[in-house]
């Protein structure tokens, strides 16, 4: 393993890789600092460039953006109480309170160091788990992959924030869009409406640039942006006290473990891990009353969980070929555009690529720690730039990227229509992540289902006789039951706390 890792670091003798790593982390930090853009928007805009960068260059750039955005989102959370990313919402609870108390510098340092520790632990976990999981995955058959796809979609719907019903609707829409094209079994055309252009289905790049890139640009353009004046802490103000360091260290370690484990679960793992870490730290704290008033554990734990979940998300993608998060769907698209199919044999078939990416993650993680604290003043000045000014440039890059991918104006039209629909659906409370993941998983889900039905001849005992499949489906059923029970319990609690009202008043309300 260490020899392979050394070979991965040796690949960075090529200055191109080093430049891509620097560009990735800086760009990721910028999109994390500027509220509303996010890593998904940045990665979708750059997706069309991945064929020129190659598989290694694409993964290095996207990994840098992904890790960098998780760092950058904490800056606005702590200084302005404006989370740059959804996963930084929890950080704002105590981080901004520390800023009000004049401890913004230590809060930023604790967030950065916690993120570095968690990122390093996540990369070590990826080194250990991905090869092992690949060896296990080789033994899996169609029923297991069918169960994994079902688990991913069901857990995504159950754990997503917002309405579960709307998530299910978007999953069904994604599965429907994924069926357009050639039937993989019979070779017949399906739902092409007589158009030869749709014989290969809708372009995934066009869809993802539309629902994330264009829709995000339209959403940001409609917001009002009034930045608050902010003073960036000086370098001498960044050092935390001994007490703050002692309290933050164990919280960062616990958050790293929580984030890595939840990062292996389908759905918004980064967001869930930050909330889980915050709740855990509050229950373990000797002074829980300080949370929400500037507790350093409330910054260290969630920031560590956030970054550990980001690293763990690569494990199921590289070992199973199944993305459990929208950002990993974009990484998958970049690999497929370069002719690389991740899956159980990826680590053995592409060892140079795998270990180069591992080395890139180490380098990106170190770069973020070195760059973020000294350049915090520069990043805070960028907060005065209204994001709306960048949106025409973003849409222009999307159009150029989609057209360059296949020289097809039809794909550009698909992107613009998908962007407009994505914008309208977002305003109505529908999330795009379930839609995109359903489109990505549809081919694997369909092929696995057909093969399972063919092998079993319609006998359900065939599936029940495979222990791994039963365990996966059992865990999914358990999560669904727990989620339903919590929803019913929450509804009863709200009903029980309502004041006494006449039937007419309750009806009007």
Coordinates of C-alpha atoms in Angstrom, one line a residue:
X1 CA 0.0 0.0 0.0
X2 CA 2.8 2.4 0.9
X3 CA 4.6 1.6 -2.4
X4 CA 1.5 2.3 -4.3
X5 CA 1.0 5.6 -2.4
X6 CA 4.6 6.6 -3.1
X7 CA 4.0 6.0 -6.8
X8 CA 0.9 8.2 -6.6
X9 CA 2.9 11.0 -5.1
X10 CA 5.6 10.5 -7.8
X11 CA 2.9 11.3 -10.4
X12 CA 2.9 14.8 -9.2
X13 CA 6.3 15.3 -10.7
X14 CA 4.1 16.3 -13.6
X15 CA 3.5 20.0 -12.9
X16 CA 0.1 19.8 -14.7
X17 CA -1.3 17.7 -11.8
X18 CA 0.0 20.1 -9.2
X19 CA -1.5 23.1 -11.0
X20 CA -4.9 21.3 -11.2
X21 CA -4.7 20.6 -7.5
X22 CA -4.1 24.2 -6.7
X23 CA -6.8 25.4 -9.1
X24 CA -9.2 22.9 -7.6
X25 CA -8.7 23.9 -4.0
X26 CA -8.8 27.6 -4.7
X27 CA -11.8 27.4 -6.9
X28 CA -13.5 25.1 -4.4
X29 CA -12.8 27.6 -1.6
X30 CA -14.2 30.4 -3.7
X31 CA -17.5 28.7 -4.5
X32 CA -17.7 27.7 -0.8
X33 CA -17.3 31.3 0.3
X34 CA -19.7 32.8 -2.2
X35 CA -23.2 31.7 -1.0
X36 CA -25.4 30.1 -3.6
X37 CA -22.9 28.6 -6.1
X38 CA -21.6 25.5 -4.4
X39 CA -19.4 22.6 -5.6
X40 CA -22.2 21.0 -7.7
X41 CA -22.6 24.2 -9.7
X42 CA -18.9 24.6 -10.2
X43 CA -18.3 20.9 -11.1
X44 CA -21.2 20.8 -13.5
X45 CA -19.9 23.9 -15.3
X46 CA -16.5 22.3 -15.7
X47 CA -17.8 18.9 -16.7
X48 CA -17.4 19.6 -20.4
X49 CA -13.6 20.2 -19.9
X50 CA -12.9 16.8 -18.4
X51 CA -12.2 15.1 -21.8
X52 CA -9.3 17.5 -22.3
X53 CA -8.0 17.0 -18.7
X54 CA -8.1 13.2 -18.8
X55 CA -9.3 10.9 -16.0
X56 CA -6.5 11.7 -13.5
X57 CA -6.7 15.4 -14.1
X58 CA -10.5 15.4 -13.9
X59 CA -10.5 13.6 -10.6
X60 CA -7.7 15.8 -9.1
X61 CA -9.6 19.0 -10.1
X62 CA -13.0 17.7 -8.9
X63 CA -11.6 16.4 -5.6
X64 CA -9.9 19.8 -5.0
X65 CA -13.2 21.6 -5.6
X66 CA -15.2 19.2 -3.4
X67 CA -12.7 19.4 -0.5
X68 CA -12.2 23.2 -1.0
X69 CA -15.9 24.0 -0.9
X70 CA -16.3 22.2 2.5
X71 CA -13.6 24.4 3.8
X72 CA -14.8 27.6 2.3
X73 CA -18.4 27.3 3.5
X74 CA -17.3 27.6 7.1
X75 CA -15.8 31.1 6.5
X76 CA -19.1 32.8 5.8
X77 CA -20.8 30.8 8.5
X78 CA -18.4 32.0 11.2
X79 CA -17.8 35.6 10.1
X80 CA -21.3 36.5 8.7
X81 CA -23.7 33.8 9.9
X82 CA -24.4 33.1 6.2
X83 CA -23.6 29.5 5.4
X84 CA -21.9 29.1 2.1
X85 CA -23.0 25.5 2.0
X86 CA -25.9 23.6 3.5
X87 CA -23.4 21.5 5.4
X88 CA -22.1 24.6 7.1
X89 CA -25.4 25.6 8.6
X90 CA -24.6 23.9 11.9
X91 CA -21.2 25.6 12.1
X92 CA -22.9 29.0 12.1
X93 CA -24.7 28.2 15.4
X94 CA -21.6 28.5 17.5
X95 CA -19.1 29.9 15.0
X96 CA -20.8 33.2 14.6
X97 CA -21.3 33.5 18.3
X98 CA -17.6 33.2 18.7
X99 CA -17.2 36.0 16.2
X100 CA -19.5 38.2 18.2
X101 CA -17.3 37.5 21.3
X102 CA -14.1 38.6 19.3
X103 CA -12.9 35.0 18.8
X104 CA -13.4 34.8 15.0
X105 CA -9.7 33.9 14.5
X106 CA -9.7 30.9 16.8
X107 CA -13.0 29.7 15.4
X108 CA -11.6 29.8 11.8
X109 CA -8.4 28.0 13.0
X110 CA -10.4 25.3 14.8
X111 CA -12.6 24.8 11.8
X112 CA -9.6 24.6 9.4
X113 CA -7.5 22.2 11.6
X114 CA -10.6 20.0 12.4
X115 CA -11.3 19.8 8.6
X116 CA -7.7 18.9 7.9
X117 CA -7.7 16.1 10.6
X118 CA -11.0 14.8 9.3
X119 CA -9.9 14.9 5.7
X120 CA -6.7 13.0 6.5
X121 CA -8.7 10.3 8.4
X122 CA -11.2 10.0 5.6
X123 CA -8.4 9.5 3.0
X124 CA -6.8 6.8 5.2
X125 CA -10.3 5.2 5.4
X126 CA -10.6 5.4 1.6
X127 CA -7.2 3.7 1.2
X128 CA -8.2 0.9 3.5
X129 CA -11.9 0.4 2.7
X130 CA -12.0 0.9 -1.1
X131 CA -9.6 -2.0 -2.0
X132 CA -11.3 -4.3 0.5
X133 CA -14.8 -3.4 -0.6
X134 CA -13.7 -3.9 -4.2
X135 CA -12.7 -7.5 -3.4
X136 CA -16.0 -8.1 -1.7
X137 CA -18.0 -6.5 -4.5
X138 CA -16.5 -8.9 -7.1
X139 CA -18.5 -11.6 -5.4
X140 CA -21.7 -9.7 -5.6
X141 CA -24.3 -10.6 -8.2
X142 CA -27.3 -8.9 -9.8
X143 CA -29.6 -9.3 -6.7
X144 CA -27.0 -7.5 -4.5
X145 CA -26.6 -4.7 -7.0
X146 CA -30.4 -4.4 -7.3
X147 CA -30.7 -4.2 -3.5
X148 CA -27.9 -1.5 -3.4
X149 CA -29.7 0.6 -6.0
X150 CA -33.0 0.2 -4.3
X151 CA -31.4 1.1 -0.9
X152 CA -29.7 4.2 -2.4
X153 CA -33.0 5.5 -3.8
X154 CA -35.1 4.7 -0.8
X155 CA -32.7 6.0 1.7
X156 CA -32.2 9.2 -0.4
X157 CA -36.0 9.7 -0.2
X158 CA -36.2 8.9 3.5
X159 CA -33.3 10.9 4.7
X160 CA -33.5 14.0 2.4
X161 CA -34.5 17.3 3.9
X162 CA -37.9 18.5 2.9
X163 CA -40.9 16.5 1.7
X164 CA -40.4 12.8 1.3
X165 CA -43.3 12.7 -1.2
X166 CA -41.6 15.3 -3.4
X167 CA -38.3 13.3 -3.3
X168 CA -40.2 10.2 -4.4
X169 CA -41.7 12.2 -7.3
X170 CA -38.3 13.3 -8.4
X171 CA -36.9 9.8 -8.2
X172 CA -39.7 8.5 -10.4
X173 CA -39.1 11.3 -12.8
X174 CA -35.4 10.5 -12.9
X175 CA -36.1 6.8 -13.5
X176 CA -38.5 7.7 -16.3
X177 CA -36.0 10.0 -18.0
X178 CA -33.3 7.3 -17.7
X179 CA -35.5 4.8 -19.7
X180 CA -35.4 7.0 -22.9
X181 CA -33.3 5.4 -25.6
X182 CA -32.4 1.9 -26.5
X183 CA -33.7 -1.0 -24.5
X184 CA -30.6 -2.8 -23.1
X185 CA -32.2 -6.2 -23.4
X186 CA -34.3 -6.2 -26.6
X187 CA -32.4 -3.4 -28.5
X188 CA -35.7 -1.6 -29.3
X189 CA -36.1 2.2 -29.1
X190 CA -38.1 3.4 -26.1
X191 CA -39.9 6.7 -25.7
X192 CA -37.9 8.5 -28.4
X193 CA -41.1 9.9 -30.1
X194 CA -39.6 9.0 -33.5
X195 CA -36.5 11.1 -32.9
X196 CA -33.2 9.6 -33.9
X197 CA -31.4 12.1 -31.7
X198 CA -32.9 10.4 -28.6
X199 CA -31.8 7.0 -29.6
X200 CA -29.0 7.2 -27.0
X201 CA -31.2 8.9 -24.5
X202 CA -30.8 12.3 -23.0
X203 CA -27.3 13.6 -22.5
X204 CA -26.4 13.3 -18.8
X205 CA -24.1 16.2 -19.1
X206 CA -26.9 18.4 -20.6
X207 CA -29.3 17.3 -17.8
X208 CA -26.9 17.8 -14.9
X209 CA -25.6 21.2 -16.2
X210 CA -29.2 22.2 -16.6
X211 CA -30.7 21.2 -13.3
X212 CA -27.6 22.3 -11.3
X213 CA -25.6 24.9 -13.4
X214 CA -28.4 26.8 -15.2
X215 CA -31.0 26.4 -12.4
X216 CA -28.5 27.5 -9.8
X217 CA -27.6 30.5 -11.8
X218 CA -31.3 31.5 -12.2
X219 CA -31.9 30.9 -8.5
X220 CA -28.9 33.0 -7.4
X221 CA -29.8 35.8 -9.9
X222 CA -33.2 36.3 -8.3
X223 CA -31.8 36.8 -4.7
X224 CA -31.0 40.0 -3.1
X225 CA -27.4 40.2 -1.9
X226 CA -26.5 42.8 0.8
X227 CA -23.2 41.8 2.3
X228 CA -22.5 42.9 5.9
X229 CA -19.3 44.6 6.7
X230 CA -16.8 42.1 8.0
X231 CA -13.3 42.4 9.5
X232 CA -11.0 39.6 8.7
X233 CA -8.9 38.5 11.7
X234 CA -5.2 39.2 11.6
X235 CA -2.7 36.3 11.6
X236 CA -1.7 36.9 15.3
X237 CA -5.4 36.6 16.2
X238 CA -5.8 33.1 14.7
X239 CA -4.3 31.1 17.6
X240 CA -6.9 29.4 19.9
X241 CA -6.3 29.3 23.6
X242 CA -5.2 26.0 25.4
X243 CA -8.6 25.5 26.7
X244 CA -10.2 25.9 23.3
X245 CA -7.7 23.5 21.8
X246 CA -8.3 20.9 24.5
X247 CA -12.1 21.1 24.0
X248 CA -11.9 21.0 20.2
X249 CA -9.5 18.1 19.8
X250 CA -11.7 15.2 21.0
X251 CA -14.7 16.8 19.2
X252 CA -12.8 16.8 15.9
X253 CA -11.9 13.1 16.3
X254 CA -15.4 12.1 17.1
X255 CA -16.8 14.2 14.3
X256 CA -14.3 12.5 11.9
X257 CA -15.6 9.0 12.8
X258 CA -19.3 10.1 12.6
X259 CA -18.8 11.8 9.3
X260 CA -16.9 8.9 7.7
X261 CA -19.5 6.4 8.7
X262 CA -22.4 8.5 7.6
X263 CA -20.6 9.4 4.4
X264 CA -21.1 5.8 3.3
X265 CA -24.9 6.2 3.5
X266 CA -26.9 7.4 0.4
X267 CA -28.4 10.8 0.7
X268 CA -27.2 14.2 2.1
X269 CA -24.5 12.6 4.2
X270 CA -22.6 15.8 4.7
X271 CA -25.6 17.6 6.2
X272 CA -26.8 14.7 8.3
X273 CA -23.3 14.1 9.7
X274 CA -23.0 17.7 10.8
X275 CA -26.3 17.6 12.7
X276 CA -25.4 14.2 14.2
X277 CA -22.0 15.4 15.3
X278 CA -23.5 18.5 16.9
X279 CA -26.1 16.6 18.8
X280 CA -23.5 14.1 20.0
X281 CA -21.2 16.8 21.2
X282 CA -24.0 18.6 23.0
X283 CA -24.9 15.4 24.9
X284 CA -21.3 14.6 25.8
X285 CA -20.4 18.1 26.8
X286 CA -19.8 18.9 30.5
X287 CA -21.4 22.3 29.9
X288 CA -24.2 21.7 27.3
X289 CA -25.7 25.1 28.1
X290 CA -22.8 26.8 26.2
X291 CA -23.9 25.4 22.9
X292 CA -25.5 28.0 20.7
X293 CA -23.5 30.7 22.7
X294 CA -20.0 30.0 21.3
X295 CA -18.9 26.4 22.2
X296 CA -15.8 25.4 20.2
X297 CA -17.0 21.8 20.2
X298 CA -20.0 23.1 18.1
X299 CA -17.5 24.2 15.5
X300 CA -14.9 21.4 15.6
X301 CA -17.3 18.5 15.5
X302 CA -19.5 19.5 12.6
X303 CA -16.6 20.8 10.5
X304 CA -14.8 17.5 11.0
X305 CA -17.9 15.5 10.2
X306 CA -18.5 17.5 7.1
X307 CA -15.0 16.9 5.6
X308 CA -14.9 13.2 6.7
X309 CA -18.2 12.6 4.9
X310 CA -16.8 14.3 1.7
X311 CA -13.9 11.8 1.7
X312 CA -16.0 8.8 2.5
X313 CA -18.3 9.5 -0.4
X314 CA -15.6 8.3 -2.8
X315 CA -15.6 4.8 -1.3
X316 CA -18.9 3.5 -2.8
X317 CA -18.3 5.3 -6.1
X318 CA -14.8 3.9 -6.7
X319 CA -15.4 0.4 -5.2
X320 CA -19.0 -0.2 -6.4
X321 CA -19.5 2.2 -9.2
X322 CA -22.6 3.6 -7.5
X323 CA -22.7 7.3 -6.5
X324 CA -24.5 8.1 -3.3
X325 CA -24.4 11.9 -3.6
X326 CA -24.9 14.4 -6.5
X327 CA -21.2 15.4 -6.4
X328 CA -20.2 11.8 -6.9
X329 CA -22.6 11.6 -9.8
X330 CA -20.6 14.4 -11.4
X331 CA -17.3 12.6 -10.7
X332 CA -18.8 9.4 -12.2
X333 CA -19.8 11.4 -15.3
X334 CA -16.2 12.8 -15.6
X335 CA -14.8 9.2 -15.5
X336 CA -17.3 7.9 -18.0
X337 CA -16.5 10.7 -20.4
X338 CA -12.9 9.6 -20.3
X339 CA -13.8 5.9 -20.9
X340 CA -13.2 4.8 -17.2
X341 CA -16.0 2.8 -15.6
X342 CA -15.6 2.6 -11.8
X343 CA -16.7 -0.5 -10.1
X344 CA -15.4 -3.6 -8.3
X345 CA -12.4 -4.0 -10.6
X346 CA -11.4 -0.3 -10.7
X347 CA -8.7 -0.5 -8.0
X348 CA -7.0 -3.5 -9.7
X349 CA -7.5 -2.4 -13.3
X350 CA -6.6 1.3 -12.7
X351 CA -4.1 1.2 -9.8
X352 CA -2.1 4.2 -11.1
X353 CA -5.2 6.3 -11.4
X354 CA -6.6 5.3 -7.9
X355 CA -3.3 6.0 -6.0
X356 CA -2.7 9.2 -7.9
X357 CA -6.1 10.4 -6.8
X358 CA -5.3 9.3 -3.2
X359 CA -2.1 11.3 -3.3
X360 CA -4.0 14.3 -4.8
X361 CA -6.4 14.2 -1.8
X362 CA -3.5 14.4 0.6
X363 CA -2.0 17.3 -1.3
X364 CA -5.3 19.1 -1.6
X365 CA -6.0 18.7 2.1
X366 CA -2.6 20.1 3.1
X367 CA -3.0 23.0 0.6
X368 CA -6.3 23.9 2.1
X369 CA -4.8 24.2 5.5
X370 CA -1.8 26.2 4.3
X371 CA -3.8 28.5 2.0
X372 CA -7.1 29.1 3.9
X373 CA -5.8 30.7 7.1
X374 CA -3.3 33.2 5.6
X375 CA -5.7 34.1 2.8
X376 CA -8.8 34.5 4.9
X377 CA -8.6 38.3 4.4
X378 CA -8.7 37.8 0.6
X379 CA -11.6 35.4 0.8
X380 CA -13.7 37.7 3.0
X381 CA -13.2 40.6 0.6
X382 CA -14.7 38.5 -2.1
X383 CA -17.9 38.5 -0.1
X384 CA -18.5 42.1 -1.4
X385 CA -18.8 40.7 -4.9
X386 CA -22.5 40.0 -5.7
X387 CA -22.9 36.4 -6.9
X388 CA -25.4 37.7 -9.5
X389 CA -22.6 39.3 -11.4
X390 CA -21.1 35.9 -12.1
X391 CA -24.2 34.1 -13.2
X392 CA -24.1 35.2 -16.9
X393 CA -20.6 33.8 -17.1
X394 CA -21.7 30.6 -15.5
X395 CA -24.5 30.1 -18.0
X396 CA -22.2 30.9 -20.9
X397 CA -19.7 28.2 -19.7
X398 CA -22.6 25.7 -19.4
X399 CA -23.6 26.4 -23.0
X400 CA -20.1 26.1 -24.3
X401 CA -19.4 23.0 -22.3
X402 CA -22.5 21.1 -23.4
X403 CA -22.0 22.0 -27.1
X404 CA -18.3 21.1 -27.0
X405 CA -19.1 17.6 -25.6
X406 CA -21.0 16.4 -28.7
X407 CA -21.3 19.4 -31.0
X408 CA -25.1 19.1 -30.7
X409 CA -27.5 22.1 -30.4
X410 CA -30.2 19.6 -29.3
X411 CA -28.2 19.0 -26.1
X412 CA -27.9 22.7 -25.5
X413 CA -31.7 23.0 -25.8
X414 CA -32.1 20.0 -23.4
X415 CA -29.8 21.8 -20.9
X416 CA -31.7 25.1 -21.1
X417 CA -35.1 23.3 -20.7
X418 CA -33.8 21.2 -17.9
X419 CA -32.4 24.4 -16.2
X420 CA -35.8 26.2 -16.5
X421 CA -37.7 23.2 -15.2
X422 CA -35.1 22.8 -12.4
X423 CA -35.5 26.4 -11.4
X424 CA -39.3 26.2 -11.3
X425 CA -39.2 22.9 -9.4
X426 CA -36.8 24.3 -6.8
X427 CA -39.1 27.2 -6.2
X428 CA -41.8 24.7 -5.5
X429 CA -39.7 22.7 -3.0
X430 CA -38.5 19.9 -5.2
X431 CA -34.9 18.8 -4.8
X432 CA -32.7 18.0 -7.8
X433 CA -30.4 15.5 -6.0
X434 CA -33.0 12.6 -6.1
X435 CA -33.7 13.2 -9.8
X436 CA -30.0 13.2 -10.8
X437 CA -29.1 10.1 -8.7
X438 CA -32.2 8.3 -10.2
X439 CA -31.0 9.0 -13.7
X440 CA -27.5 7.7 -12.8
X441 CA -28.7 4.5 -11.1
X442 CA -31.5 3.7 -13.6
X443 CA -29.3 1.6 -16.0
X444 CA -27.8 -0.5 -13.2
X445 CA -31.2 -0.8 -11.5
X446 CA -32.9 -2.0 -14.8
X447 CA -30.1 -4.5 -15.8
X448 CA -29.9 -5.9 -12.3
X449 CA -33.7 -6.3 -12.1
X450 CA -33.9 -8.1 -15.5
X451 CA -31.0 -10.4 -14.6
X452 CA -32.4 -11.2 -11.2
X453 CA -35.8 -12.0 -12.7
X454 CA -34.2 -14.2 -15.3
X455 CA -32.1 -16.1 -12.8
X456 CA -34.9 -16.6 -10.3
X457 CA -37.7 -17.4 -12.9
X458 CA -40.0 -15.3 -10.8
X459 CA -39.3 -17.2 -7.5
X460 CA -38.9 -14.8 -4.6
X461 CA -37.1 -17.5 -2.6
X462 CA -34.0 -16.9 -4.9
X463 CA -33.6 -13.4 -3.5
X464 CA -34.4 -14.4 0.1
X465 CA -31.7 -17.1 -0.2
X466 CA -28.9 -14.5 -0.7
X467 CA -27.8 -13.2 2.8
X468 CA -26.2 -10.0 1.6
X469 CA -29.4 -9.0 -0.3
X470 CA -31.6 -9.8 2.7
X471 CA -29.3 -7.7 5.0
X472 CA -29.3 -4.7 2.7
X473 CA -33.1 -4.8 2.2
X474 CA -33.6 -5.4 5.9
X475 CA -31.6 -2.3 6.8
X476 CA -33.6 -0.3 4.3
X477 CA -36.9 -1.5 5.8
X478 CA -35.6 -0.6 9.2
X479 CA -34.7 2.9 8.2
X480 CA -38.0 3.5 6.5
X481 CA -39.9 2.2 9.6
X482 CA -37.9 4.4 11.9
X483 CA -38.4 7.5 9.6
X484 CA -42.1 6.8 9.4
X485 CA -42.4 6.4 13.2
X486 CA -40.5 9.6 13.8
X487 CA -42.7 11.5 11.4
X488 CA -45.9 10.2 13.1
X489 CA -44.5 11.0 16.5
X490 CA -43.6 14.5 15.5
X491 CA -47.0 15.0 14.1
X492 CA -48.7 13.8 17.3
X493 CA -46.4 16.1 19.3
X494 CA -47.4 19.1 17.3
X495 CA -51.0 18.2 17.6
X496 CA -50.7 17.7 21.3
X497 CA -49.2 21.1 21.8
X498 CA -51.8 23.0 19.9
X499 CA -54.0 25.3 22.1
X500 CA -57.6 24.4 22.6
X501 CA -59.6 25.6 19.6
X502 CA -63.1 25.4 18.3
X503 CA -63.6 23.1 15.3
X504 CA -64.3 26.2 13.1
X505 CA -61.2 28.0 14.2
X506 CA -59.1 24.9 13.6
X507 CA -60.6 24.5 10.1
X508 CA -59.8 28.1 9.3
X509 CA -56.3 27.7 10.5

